[in-house]
Amino acid sequence: GAVVSQHPSRVICKSGTSVKIECRSLDFQATTMFWYRQFPKQSLMLMATSNEGSKATYEQGVEKDKFLINHASLTLSTLTVTSAHPEDSSFYICSASPWGAGGTINEQFFGPGTRLTVL
Amino acid sequence: AQRVTQPEKLLSVFKGAPVELKCNYSYSGSPELFWYVQYSRQRLQLLLRHISRESIKGFTADLNKGETSFHLKKPFAQEEDSAMYYCALSPFSGGYNKLIFGAGTRLAVHP
């Protein structure tokens, strides 16, 4: 149980285009989802916390107009990188915290990540 | 400021040797501490958390509030323990809250 999927697993796009990444909790409801960014050989940096039905909370230094987050249901959150540029190329990882049975409070289950390459 | 420090980027040991992956944190309140592991080509997964006081795959970690440390230990390393290990801090106990990760330590266990 407690599986999180991401789609797509990798995407290549041209500079200036927008890219949407989906994060789904497959077998549990997630009131909270998190989006991370990971540069090569570096740690995960939290970008934002997404709560179902409310606006995302962004970490300091993360442009909310650049990285649009929508958490419309208890099983889906999306991250849209708007007007992507080469410096946005990175590995984006989502995680989800379940509510109730199937997970412990504060435990996060991670998706496999999405590799974004902006040409 | 909330911070997690893992001073070693790489820890290389031989099979059967003891292992200690260091983690220090900076936080004024009472945090929850976690160790996450990422095996090659796999996603990040929880290894253990301090409130559980469990031993998972032979690993243990004790929260030392005086030294603000949460070192991960295993008495006898196995080759399958080779992976990337991340120490993480959650600022609040209970509820759902963000994780602040350390830089990670790569453990390489040689035969």
mmCIF file of C-alpha atoms in Angstrom:
data_model
loop_
_atom_site.group_PDB
_atom_site.id
_atom_site.type_symbol
_atom_site.label_atom_id
_atom_site.label_comp_id
_atom_site.label_asym_id
_atom_site.label_seq_id
_atom_site.Cartn_x
_atom_site.Cartn_y
_atom_site.Cartn_z
ATOM 1 C CA GLY A 1 0.000 0.000 0.000
ATOM 2 C CA ALA A 2 0.791 3.717 0.063
ATOM 3 C CA VAL A 3 1.977 4.041 -3.519
ATOM 4 C CA VAL A 4 2.571 7.398 -5.167
ATOM 5 C CA SER A 5 2.917 7.737 -8.909
ATOM 6 C CA GLN A 6 4.180 10.566 -11.064
ATOM 7 C CA HIS A 7 3.552 11.274 -14.700
ATOM 8 C CA PRO A 8 5.451 11.723 -16.886
ATOM 9 C CA SER A 9 8.644 10.071 -15.719
ATOM 10 C CA ARG A 10 10.664 12.282 -18.011
ATOM 11 C CA VAL A 11 9.882 15.184 -20.272
ATOM 12 C CA ILE A 12 11.881 17.262 -22.696
ATOM 13 C CA CYS A 13 10.488 20.597 -23.766
ATOM 14 C CA LYS A 14 11.504 23.755 -25.539
ATOM 15 C CA SER A 15 12.323 26.921 -23.684
ATOM 16 C CA GLY A 16 9.247 29.056 -23.124
ATOM 17 C CA THR A 17 6.743 26.238 -23.010
ATOM 18 C CA SER A 18 4.833 25.060 -19.948
ATOM 19 C CA VAL A 19 5.030 21.568 -18.518
ATOM 20 C CA LYS A 20 2.569 19.855 -16.197
ATOM 21 C CA ILE A 21 3.616 17.072 -13.843
ATOM 22 C CA GLU A 22 1.028 14.926 -12.092
ATOM 23 C CA CYS A 23 1.358 13.297 -8.707
ATOM 24 C CA ARG A 24 -1.181 10.683 -7.661
ATOM 25 C CA SER A 25 -1.706 8.683 -4.512
ATOM 26 C CA LEU A 26 -2.909 5.353 -5.858
ATOM 27 C CA ASP A 27 -4.274 3.574 -2.828
ATOM 28 C CA PHE A 28 -4.806 6.209 -0.191
ATOM 29 C CA GLN A 29 -6.147 9.692 0.249
ATOM 30 C CA ALA A 30 -3.580 12.401 0.690
ATOM 31 C CA THR A 31 -4.644 15.585 2.386
ATOM 32 C CA THR A 32 -1.144 16.933 1.957
ATOM 33 C CA MET A 33 1.285 16.566 -0.912
ATOM 34 C CA PHE A 34 4.755 17.990 -1.183
ATOM 35 C CA TRP A 35 6.844 18.988 -4.166
ATOM 36 C CA TYR A 36 10.626 18.747 -4.103
ATOM 37 C CA ARG A 37 13.362 19.573 -6.513
ATOM 38 C CA GLN A 38 16.611 17.663 -6.662
ATOM 39 C CA PHE A 39 19.696 18.743 -8.546
ATOM 40 C CA PRO A 40 22.299 16.142 -9.546
ATOM 41 C CA LYS A 41 24.105 14.719 -6.540
ATOM 42 C CA GLN A 42 22.283 17.079 -4.225
ATOM 43 C CA SER A 43 19.580 16.741 -1.633
ATOM 44 C CA LEU A 44 15.868 17.268 -1.990
ATOM 45 C CA MET A 45 14.800 20.857 -1.648
ATOM 46 C CA LEU A 46 11.202 21.409 -0.645
ATOM 47 C CA MET A 47 9.450 23.718 -3.070
ATOM 48 C CA ALA A 48 5.926 23.806 -1.701
ATOM 49 C CA THR A 49 3.339 22.108 0.454
ATOM 50 C CA SER A 50 0.029 21.423 -1.196
ATOM 51 C CA ASN A 51 -3.153 20.925 0.812
ATOM 52 C CA GLU A 52 -6.284 19.639 -0.851
ATOM 53 C CA GLY A 53 -8.733 22.413 -1.583
ATOM 54 C CA SER A 54 -6.492 25.276 -0.553
ATOM 55 C CA LYS A 55 -3.619 27.300 -1.910
ATOM 56 C CA ALA A 56 -0.159 25.825 -1.779
ATOM 57 C CA THR A 57 2.414 27.113 0.668
ATOM 58 C CA TYR A 58 5.656 27.924 -1.094
ATOM 59 C CA GLU A 59 9.108 27.866 0.432
ATOM 60 C CA GLN A 60 11.171 30.990 0.474
ATOM 61 C CA GLY A 61 12.749 31.686 -2.881
ATOM 62 C CA VAL A 62 10.312 29.586 -4.898
ATOM 63 C CA GLU A 63 8.330 31.617 -7.408
ATOM 64 C CA LYS A 64 4.670 30.708 -7.075
ATOM 65 C CA ASP A 65 3.839 32.169 -10.477
ATOM 66 C CA LYS A 66 6.554 30.065 -12.016
ATOM 67 C CA PHE A 67 5.628 26.822 -10.329
ATOM 68 C CA LEU A 68 1.859 26.524 -10.227
ATOM 69 C CA ILE A 69 0.505 23.878 -7.884
ATOM 70 C CA ASN A 70 -3.019 22.550 -7.871
ATOM 71 C CA HIS A 71 -4.337 19.976 -5.409
ATOM 72 C CA ALA A 72 -7.894 19.573 -6.610
ATOM 73 C CA SER A 73 -8.617 16.166 -5.109
ATOM 74 C CA LEU A 74 -7.396 13.932 -2.320
ATOM 75 C CA THR A 75 -5.476 11.800 -4.800
ATOM 76 C CA LEU A 76 -4.046 14.268 -7.287
ATOM 77 C CA SER A 77 -1.712 17.228 -7.198
ATOM 78 C CA THR A 78 -0.184 18.878 -10.227
ATOM 79 C CA LEU A 79 2.896 21.021 -10.668
ATOM 80 C CA THR A 80 3.032 23.232 -13.738
ATOM 81 C CA VAL A 81 6.346 24.779 -14.669
ATOM 82 C CA THR A 82 5.348 27.842 -16.636
ATOM 83 C CA SER A 83 7.508 29.346 -19.361
ATOM 84 C CA ALA A 84 10.224 26.832 -18.651
ATOM 85 C CA HIS A 85 13.862 27.754 -19.163
ATOM 86 C CA PRO A 86 17.011 25.608 -19.158
ATOM 87 C CA GLU A 87 17.713 26.508 -15.529
ATOM 88 C CA ASP A 88 14.429 24.810 -14.592
ATOM 89 C CA SER A 89 15.856 21.499 -15.759
ATOM 90 C CA SER A 90 15.874 19.264 -12.729
ATOM 91 C CA PHE A 91 14.429 16.191 -11.075
ATOM 92 C CA TYR A 92 11.047 16.948 -9.540
ATOM 93 C CA ILE A 93 9.754 14.633 -6.836
ATOM 94 C CA CYS A 94 6.416 14.621 -5.099
ATOM 95 C CA SER A 95 5.388 12.981 -1.867
ATOM 96 C CA ALA A 96 2.077 12.440 -0.154
ATOM 97 C CA SER A 97 0.972 12.047 3.441
ATOM 98 C CA PRO A 98 -1.962 9.745 4.034
ATOM 99 C CA TRP A 99 -4.796 10.335 6.383
ATOM 100 C CA GLY A 100 -5.894 7.563 8.714
ATOM 101 C CA ALA A 101 -5.157 3.913 8.125
ATOM 102 C CA GLY A 102 -2.255 2.948 5.900
ATOM 103 C CA GLY A 103 0.247 5.431 7.154
ATOM 104 C CA THR A 104 1.532 7.106 10.246
ATOM 105 C CA ILE A 105 1.268 10.769 10.942
ATOM 106 C CA ASN A 106 3.973 12.756 9.225
ATOM 107 C CA GLU A 107 5.188 9.861 7.113
ATOM 108 C CA GLN A 108 5.601 10.854 3.510
ATOM 109 C CA PHE A 109 5.460 8.421 0.621
ATOM 110 C CA PHE A 110 7.496 9.457 -2.354
ATOM 111 C CA GLY A 111 6.872 9.279 -6.042
ATOM 112 C CA PRO A 112 9.527 8.047 -8.472
ATOM 113 C CA GLY A 113 10.275 11.542 -9.728
ATOM 114 C CA THR A 114 10.047 13.358 -13.054
ATOM 115 C CA ARG A 115 13.134 14.422 -14.945
ATOM 116 C CA LEU A 116 12.554 17.697 -16.751
ATOM 117 C CA THR A 117 14.937 18.833 -19.464
ATOM 118 C CA VAL A 118 14.384 22.233 -21.000
ATOM 119 C CA LEU A 119 16.210 22.838 -24.258
ATOM 120 C CA ALA B 1 16.984 28.278 11.467
ATOM 121 C CA GLN B 2 15.998 24.720 10.718
ATOM 122 C CA ARG B 3 18.872 22.756 9.306
ATOM 123 C CA VAL B 4 20.033 19.176 8.928
ATOM 124 C CA THR B 5 23.712 18.469 8.488
ATOM 125 C CA GLN B 6 25.192 15.255 7.193
ATOM 126 C CA PRO B 7 28.923 15.872 7.180
ATOM 127 C CA GLU B 8 29.940 12.892 5.078
ATOM 128 C CA LYS B 9 29.112 12.710 1.391
ATOM 129 C CA LEU B 10 30.485 9.209 1.104
ATOM 130 C CA LEU B 11 31.062 6.461 3.617
ATOM 131 C CA SER B 12 32.898 3.445 2.323
ATOM 132 C CA VAL B 13 33.176 0.283 4.436
ATOM 133 C CA PHE B 14 33.758 -3.423 4.029
ATOM 134 C CA LYS B 15 31.063 -6.007 4.550
ATOM 135 C CA GLY B 16 30.707 -6.894 8.224
ATOM 136 C CA ALA B 17 32.158 -3.610 9.462
ATOM 137 C CA PRO B 18 30.177 -1.302 11.732
ATOM 138 C CA VAL B 19 28.539 1.698 10.162
ATOM 139 C CA GLU B 20 27.637 5.080 11.582
ATOM 140 C CA LEU B 21 26.102 7.756 9.389
ATOM 141 C CA LYS B 22 26.166 11.083 11.141
ATOM 142 C CA CYS B 23 23.318 13.542 11.322
ATOM 143 C CA ASN B 24 23.113 16.759 13.304
ATOM 144 C CA TYR B 25 20.213 19.131 13.338
ATOM 145 C CA SER B 26 19.453 22.690 14.244
ATOM 146 C CA TYR B 27 15.973 23.438 15.538
ATOM 147 C CA SER B 28 14.729 25.333 18.547
ATOM 148 C CA GLY B 29 11.666 23.189 19.213
ATOM 149 C CA SER B 30 11.041 19.455 19.502
ATOM 150 C CA PRO B 31 11.456 17.974 16.056
ATOM 151 C CA GLU B 32 10.671 14.616 14.640
ATOM 152 C CA LEU B 33 13.690 13.024 13.021
ATOM 153 C CA PHE B 34 13.708 10.512 10.217
ATOM 154 C CA TRP B 35 16.113 8.517 8.116
ATOM 155 C CA TYR B 36 15.143 7.940 4.503
ATOM 156 C CA VAL B 37 16.981 5.607 2.141
ATOM 157 C CA GLN B 38 17.211 5.568 -1.631
ATOM 158 C CA TYR B 39 18.505 2.398 -3.240
ATOM 159 C CA SER B 40 19.841 2.516 -6.775
ATOM 160 C CA ARG B 41 17.117 3.329 -9.291
ATOM 161 C CA GLN B 42 14.430 3.295 -6.613
ATOM 162 C CA ARG B 43 12.378 5.966 -4.973
ATOM 163 C CA LEU B 44 13.032 7.448 -1.582
ATOM 164 C CA GLN B 45 11.572 5.403 1.254
ATOM 165 C CA LEU B 46 11.350 5.742 4.995
ATOM 166 C CA LEU B 47 13.893 3.687 6.905
ATOM 167 C CA LEU B 48 13.079 4.691 10.447
ATOM 168 C CA ARG B 49 11.840 7.512 12.646
ATOM 169 C CA HIS B 50 12.950 8.381 16.126
ATOM 170 C CA ILE B 51 9.561 8.104 17.785
ATOM 171 C CA SER B 52 9.215 4.479 16.717
ATOM 172 C CA ARG B 53 12.400 3.405 18.436
ATOM 173 C CA GLU B 54 12.579 0.472 16.039
ATOM 174 C CA SER B 55 15.406 -1.405 14.427
ATOM 175 C CA ILE B 56 14.863 -1.676 10.697
ATOM 176 C CA LYS B 57 17.127 -3.904 8.612
ATOM 177 C CA GLY B 58 19.515 -3.887 11.556
ATOM 178 C CA PHE B 59 19.736 -0.094 11.630
ATOM 179 C CA THR B 60 19.045 1.956 14.726
ATOM 180 C CA ALA B 61 19.132 5.653 15.447
ATOM 181 C CA ASP B 62 18.903 7.428 18.779
ATOM 182 C CA LEU B 63 17.873 11.014 19.156
ATOM 183 C CA ASN B 64 20.354 12.867 21.336
ATOM 184 C CA LYS B 65 18.792 16.215 22.153
ATOM 185 C CA GLY B 66 21.845 17.390 24.074
ATOM 186 C CA GLU B 67 24.081 16.915 21.057
ATOM 187 C CA THR B 68 21.252 17.590 18.569
ATOM 188 C CA SER B 69 22.211 14.422 16.750
ATOM 189 C CA PHE B 70 20.400 11.482 15.208
ATOM 190 C CA HIS B 71 23.156 9.210 13.966
ATOM 191 C CA LEU B 72 22.257 6.040 12.083
ATOM 192 C CA LYS B 73 24.082 2.908 13.132
ATOM 193 C CA LYS B 74 24.408 -0.699 12.109
ATOM 194 C CA PRO B 75 26.825 -3.129 13.766
ATOM 195 C CA PHE B 76 27.549 -5.241 10.683
ATOM 196 C CA ALA B 77 27.133 -3.717 7.239
ATOM 197 C CA GLN B 78 25.854 -5.796 4.335
ATOM 198 C CA GLU B 79 26.409 -5.195 0.640
ATOM 199 C CA GLU B 80 22.686 -4.634 0.156
ATOM 200 C CA ASP B 81 22.910 -1.662 2.501
ATOM 201 C CA SER B 82 24.696 0.292 -0.217
ATOM 202 C CA ALA B 83 22.449 3.258 -0.929
ATOM 203 C CA MET B 84 21.956 6.962 -0.403
ATOM 204 C CA TYR B 85 20.825 7.848 3.103
ATOM 205 C CA TYR B 86 19.081 11.080 3.984
ATOM 206 C CA CYS B 87 18.443 12.398 7.449
ATOM 207 C CA ALA B 88 15.338 14.562 7.682
ATOM 208 C CA LEU B 89 13.663 16.789 10.228
ATOM 209 C CA SER B 90 10.016 17.613 10.610
ATOM 210 C CA PRO B 91 9.565 20.827 12.584
ATOM 211 C CA PHE B 92 6.394 19.821 14.428
ATOM 212 C CA SER B 93 5.324 16.647 16.108
ATOM 213 C CA GLY B 94 1.906 15.363 15.127
ATOM 214 C CA GLY B 95 -0.067 16.541 12.140
ATOM 215 C CA TYR B 96 1.284 16.785 8.655
ATOM 216 C CA ASN B 97 4.333 18.816 8.146
ATOM 217 C CA LYS B 98 7.201 19.390 5.819
ATOM 218 C CA LEU B 99 10.495 17.583 5.837
ATOM 219 C CA ILE B 100 13.847 19.287 5.763
ATOM 220 C CA PHE B 101 16.490 17.007 4.327
ATOM 221 C CA GLY B 102 20.197 16.813 4.873
ATOM 222 C CA ALA B 103 22.548 16.614 1.922
ATOM 223 C CA GLY B 104 22.686 12.846 2.109
ATOM 224 C CA THR B 105 25.442 10.301 2.630
ATOM 225 C CA ARG B 106 26.219 7.615 0.141
ATOM 226 C CA LEU B 107 27.044 4.351 1.861
ATOM 227 C CA ALA B 108 29.152 1.951 -0.161
ATOM 228 C CA VAL B 109 29.630 -1.505 1.319
ATOM 229 C CA HIS B 110 32.367 -3.500 -0.367
ATOM 230 C CA PRO B 111 32.656 -7.304 -0.344
#
